Amino acid sequence: MELIRIPRIMHDTSRGHILHGRSIGFVPTMGALHEGHLSLIKRSKDENDITVVSIFVNPLQFGPSEDFQQYPRDTDGDVAKLRKAEADVLFMPDASQVYPSGFMTHIEVGEISEKLCGAFRPGHFRGVVTIVAKLFNIVKPTRAYFGQKDFQQAAVIRKMVKDLDVPVDVVVSPTIREHDGLAMSSRNLYLNEEERKAACVIYRCLIQTSELLKSGIINKEKLKGFMKEKLSAEPLVREIQYASMYDPETLDEVENAGKEVLLAVSVKIGGTRLIDNMLVKA
Ligand code: PAF
């Protein structure tokens, strides 16, 4: 596996592959790699000639009171996992190369950035989209891979790609889960033993709500009430930020499920914010 730290060298390496007619699959990450990331890498390897993985903990997408400093970093462990997964290139730039002094350009996707997580993390998606656009320009992927756990992130990136005519296919892969259903996330590392046990209430809530929906209960207020009841029955759930049924395209809440809907949840367990979602056909 080739390790590249300088954007210019990544740019030239990708140009070389493109000139040779090779497709490039790209998995952008912030490191602390888990099975979810590895499943994206596997898919990229199956569908492309070259797989590039980036590790960059992007300061721009963290709010001032968020966990940028504490975000788990494990470069040696990540490199070992990437070698085992047979990634071709690891792109791991320094912040000073990505955001040199004087950097002042940002990309903002409108409305869909402001709902769900966006309402609780002002500026988060602006930071995500700006770094993803930069990484796309540097890596020049044919396809880029994201997990469904971050459904809104994928939707916002898709919109940016469409609106700005970025020539990249955005591929969204299913959420990878722990044995008890908890969606894999680098932030699960923050949970203590008790919190970790409590966290599976999120998946249980999504499963039970999807069963209700499939049994014919399609009204938002009823489903939302059910979700809130389930989540708040777990004493370690400190805050329910959102838990409802949404249109997967617009991310607006849906009054009565007609076609496919997105069930999405964000809760705080202890100090850790966890999100999850499920697409359900009513
Ligand atoms: O999902 C993530 O890990 C990050 O938001 C991403 C897409 C790598 C941008 O920093």
CSV table of N, CA and C in Angstrom, one decimal, residues 6-67:
chain,number,residue,atom,x,y,z
A,6,ILE,N,1.0,14.2,0.6
A,6,ILE,CA,1.0,15.6,0.0
A,6,ILE,C,-0.1,15.6,-1.1
A,7,PRO,N,-1.1,16.5,-1.0
A,7,PRO,CA,-2.2,16.6,-2.0
A,7,PRO,C,-1.7,16.6,-3.5
A,8,ARG,N,-0.6,17.3,-3.8
A,8,ARG,CA,-0.1,17.4,-5.1
A,8,ARG,C,0.3,16.0,-5.6
A,9,ILE,N,0.9,15.2,-4.7
A,9,ILE,CA,1.3,13.8,-5.1
A,9,ILE,C,0.1,12.9,-5.3
A,10,MET,N,-0.9,13.1,-4.5
A,10,MET,CA,-2.1,12.3,-4.6
A,10,MET,C,-2.7,12.6,-6.0
A,11,HIS,N,-2.8,13.9,-6.3
A,11,HIS,CA,-3.4,14.4,-7.5
A,11,HIS,C,-2.7,13.7,-8.7
A,12,ASP,N,-1.3,13.8,-8.7
A,12,ASP,CA,-0.5,13.2,-9.8
A,12,ASP,C,-0.7,11.7,-9.9
A,13,THR,N,-0.7,11.0,-8.7
A,13,THR,CA,-0.9,9.6,-8.8
A,13,THR,C,-2.3,9.2,-9.4
A,14,SER,N,-3.3,9.9,-9.0
A,14,SER,CA,-4.6,9.6,-9.6
A,14,SER,C,-4.7,9.9,-11.1
A,15,ARG,N,-4.0,11.0,-11.4
A,15,ARG,CA,-4.0,11.4,-12.9
A,15,ARG,C,-3.3,10.2,-13.7
A,16,GLY,N,-2.3,9.7,-13.1
A,16,GLY,CA,-1.6,8.5,-13.7
A,16,GLY,C,-2.5,7.4,-13.9
A,17,HIS,N,-3.3,7.0,-12.9
A,17,HIS,CA,-4.2,5.9,-13.0
A,17,HIS,C,-5.3,6.2,-14.1
A,18,ILE,N,-5.8,7.4,-14.1
A,18,ILE,CA,-6.8,7.8,-15.0
A,18,ILE,C,-6.3,7.7,-16.4
A,19,LEU,N,-5.0,8.2,-16.7
A,19,LEU,CA,-4.4,8.1,-18.0
A,19,LEU,C,-4.3,6.7,-18.5
A,20,HIS,N,-4.1,5.7,-17.5
A,20,HIS,CA,-4.0,4.3,-17.9
A,20,HIS,C,-5.4,3.6,-18.0
A,21,GLY,N,-6.4,4.4,-17.9
A,21,GLY,CA,-7.8,3.9,-18.0
A,21,GLY,C,-8.3,3.1,-16.8
A,22,ARG,N,-7.7,3.4,-15.6
A,22,ARG,CA,-8.1,2.6,-14.4
A,22,ARG,C,-9.2,3.4,-13.7
A,23,SER,N,-10.2,2.7,-13.1
A,23,SER,CA,-11.2,3.3,-12.3
A,23,SER,C,-10.7,3.4,-10.9
A,24,ILE,N,-11.1,4.5,-10.2
A,24,ILE,CA,-10.6,4.7,-8.8
A,24,ILE,C,-11.8,4.7,-7.9
A,25,GLY,N,-11.8,3.8,-6.9
A,25,GLY,CA,-12.8,3.8,-5.9
A,25,GLY,C,-12.2,4.6,-4.7
A,26,PHE,N,-13.0,5.4,-4.0
A,26,PHE,CA,-12.5,6.2,-2.9
A,26,PHE,C,-13.4,6.1,-1.7
A,27,VAL,N,-12.7,5.8,-0.6
A,27,VAL,CA,-13.4,5.7,0.7
A,27,VAL,C,-12.8,6.8,1.7
A,28,PRO,N,-13.5,7.9,1.8
A,28,PRO,CA,-13.0,9.0,2.7
A,28,PRO,C,-13.4,8.6,4.1
A,29,THR,N,-12.5,8.7,5.1
A,29,THR,CA,-12.7,8.4,6.5
A,29,THR,C,-12.0,9.4,7.4
A,30,MET,N,-12.4,9.3,8.7
A,30,MET,CA,-11.7,10.1,9.7
A,30,MET,C,-10.9,9.1,10.6
A,31,GLY,N,-10.6,7.9,10.0
A,31,GLY,CA,-9.8,7.0,10.8
A,31,GLY,C,-10.6,6.2,11.8
A,32,ALA,N,-9.9,5.6,12.8
A,32,ALA,CA,-10.5,4.7,13.8
A,32,ALA,C,-11.3,3.7,13.1
A,33,LEU,N,-10.7,3.1,12.1
A,33,LEU,CA,-11.5,2.2,11.2
A,33,LEU,C,-12.1,1.0,11.9
A,34,HIS,N,-13.3,0.7,11.4
A,34,HIS,CA,-14.1,-0.5,11.9
A,34,HIS,C,-14.6,-1.2,10.8
A,35,GLU,N,-15.4,-2.3,11.1
A,35,GLU,CA,-15.9,-3.2,10.0
A,35,GLU,C,-16.7,-2.4,9.0
A,36,GLY,N,-17.4,-1.3,9.4
A,36,GLY,CA,-18.2,-0.5,8.5
A,36,GLY,C,-17.3,0.0,7.4
A,37,HIS,N,-16.2,0.6,7.8
A,37,HIS,CA,-15.2,1.2,6.8
A,37,HIS,C,-14.7,0.0,5.9
A,38,LEU,N,-14.4,-1.1,6.6
A,38,LEU,CA,-13.8,-2.2,5.8
A,38,LEU,C,-14.7,-2.8,4.8
A,39,SER,N,-16.0,-2.7,5.1
A,39,SER,CA,-17.0,-3.2,4.1
A,39,SER,C,-17.0,-2.3,2.9
A,40,LEU,N,-16.8,-1.0,3.1
A,40,LEU,CA,-16.8,0.0,2.0
A,40,LEU,C,-15.6,-0.2,1.2
A,41,ILE,N,-14.5,-0.5,1.8
A,41,ILE,CA,-13.2,-0.8,1.1
A,41,ILE,C,-13.4,-2.0,0.2
A,42,LYS,N,-14.0,-3.1,0.8
A,42,LYS,CA,-14.2,-4.3,0.1
A,42,LYS,C,-15.0,-4.0,-1.2
A,43,ARG,N,-16.1,-3.3,-1.0
A,43,ARG,CA,-17.0,-3.0,-2.1
A,43,ARG,C,-16.2,-2.2,-3.2
A,44,SER,N,-15.4,-1.2,-2.7
A,44,SER,CA,-14.7,-0.4,-3.7
A,44,SER,C,-13.7,-1.3,-4.4
A,45,LYS,N,-13.1,-2.2,-3.8
A,45,LYS,CA,-12.1,-3.1,-4.4
A,45,LYS,C,-12.8,-4.0,-5.5
A,46,ASP,N,-14.0,-4.4,-5.1
A,46,ASP,CA,-14.8,-5.3,-6.1
A,46,ASP,C,-15.2,-4.5,-7.3
A,47,GLU,N,-15.4,-3.2,-7.1
A,47,GLU,CA,-16.0,-2.4,-8.2
A,47,GLU,C,-15.0,-1.5,-9.0
A,48,ASN,N,-13.8,-1.5,-8.5
A,48,ASN,CA,-12.8,-0.5,-9.2
A,48,ASN,C,-11.4,-1.2,-9.3
A,49,ASP,N,-10.6,-0.6,-10.2
A,49,ASP,CA,-9.2,-1.1,-10.4
A,49,ASP,C,-8.3,-0.7,-9.2
A,50,ILE,N,-8.5,0.5,-8.7
A,50,ILE,CA,-7.7,1.1,-7.6
A,50,ILE,C,-8.6,1.5,-6.5
A,51,THR,N,-8.2,1.3,-5.2
A,51,THR,CA,-8.9,1.8,-4.1
A,51,THR,C,-8.1,2.7,-3.3
A,52,VAL,N,-8.5,4.0,-3.1
A,52,VAL,CA,-7.9,5.0,-2.3
A,52,VAL,C,-8.7,5.2,-1.0
A,53,VAL,N,-8.0,5.2,0.1
A,53,VAL,CA,-8.7,5.5,1.4
A,53,VAL,C,-8.1,6.7,1.9
A,54,SER,N,-8.9,7.7,2.4
A,54,SER,CA,-8.3,8.8,3.1
A,54,SER,C,-8.6,8.8,4.6
A,55,ILE,N,-7.6,9.3,5.3
A,55,ILE,CA,-7.8,9.5,6.8
A,55,ILE,C,-7.5,10.9,7.1
A,56,PHE,N,-8.5,11.6,7.5
A,56,PHE,CA,-8.3,13.0,7.8
A,56,PHE,C,-9.4,13.5,8.8
A,57,VAL,N,-9.0,13.8,10.0
A,57,VAL,CA,-10.0,14.2,11.0
A,57,VAL,C,-10.2,15.7,10.7
A,58,ASN,N,-11.3,16.0,10.1
A,58,ASN,CA,-11.6,17.3,9.5
A,58,ASN,C,-12.1,18.3,10.6
A,59,PRO,N,-11.2,19.3,11.0
A,59,PRO,CA,-11.6,20.2,12.0
A,59,PRO,C,-12.9,21.0,11.6
A,60,LEU,N,-13.0,21.2,10.3
A,60,LEU,CA,-14.1,22.1,9.9
A,60,LEU,C,-15.5,21.6,10.2
A,61,GLN,N,-15.6,20.3,10.4
A,61,GLN,CA,-17.0,19.7,10.6
A,61,GLN,C,-17.4,19.5,12.1
A,62,PHE,N,-16.5,20.0,13.0
A,62,PHE,CA,-16.7,19.9,14.4
A,62,PHE,C,-17.1,21.3,14.9
A,63,GLY,N,-18.2,21.3,15.7
A,63,GLY,CA,-18.5,22.6,16.4
A,63,GLY,C,-17.5,22.9,17.5
A,64,PRO,N,-17.6,24.1,18.0
A,64,PRO,CA,-16.6,24.5,19.1
A,64,PRO,C,-16.7,23.7,20.4
A,65,SER,N,-18.0,23.2,20.6
A,65,SER,CA,-18.1,22.4,21.9
A,65,SER,C,-18.1,20.9,21.5
A,66,GLU,N,-17.7,20.5,20.3
A,66,GLU,CA,-17.8,19.1,20.0
A,66,GLU,C,-16.4,18.4,20.2
A,67,ASP,N,-16.3,17.1,19.7
A,67,ASP,CA,-15.2,16.2,20.2
A,67,ASP,C,-14.0,16.2,19.2
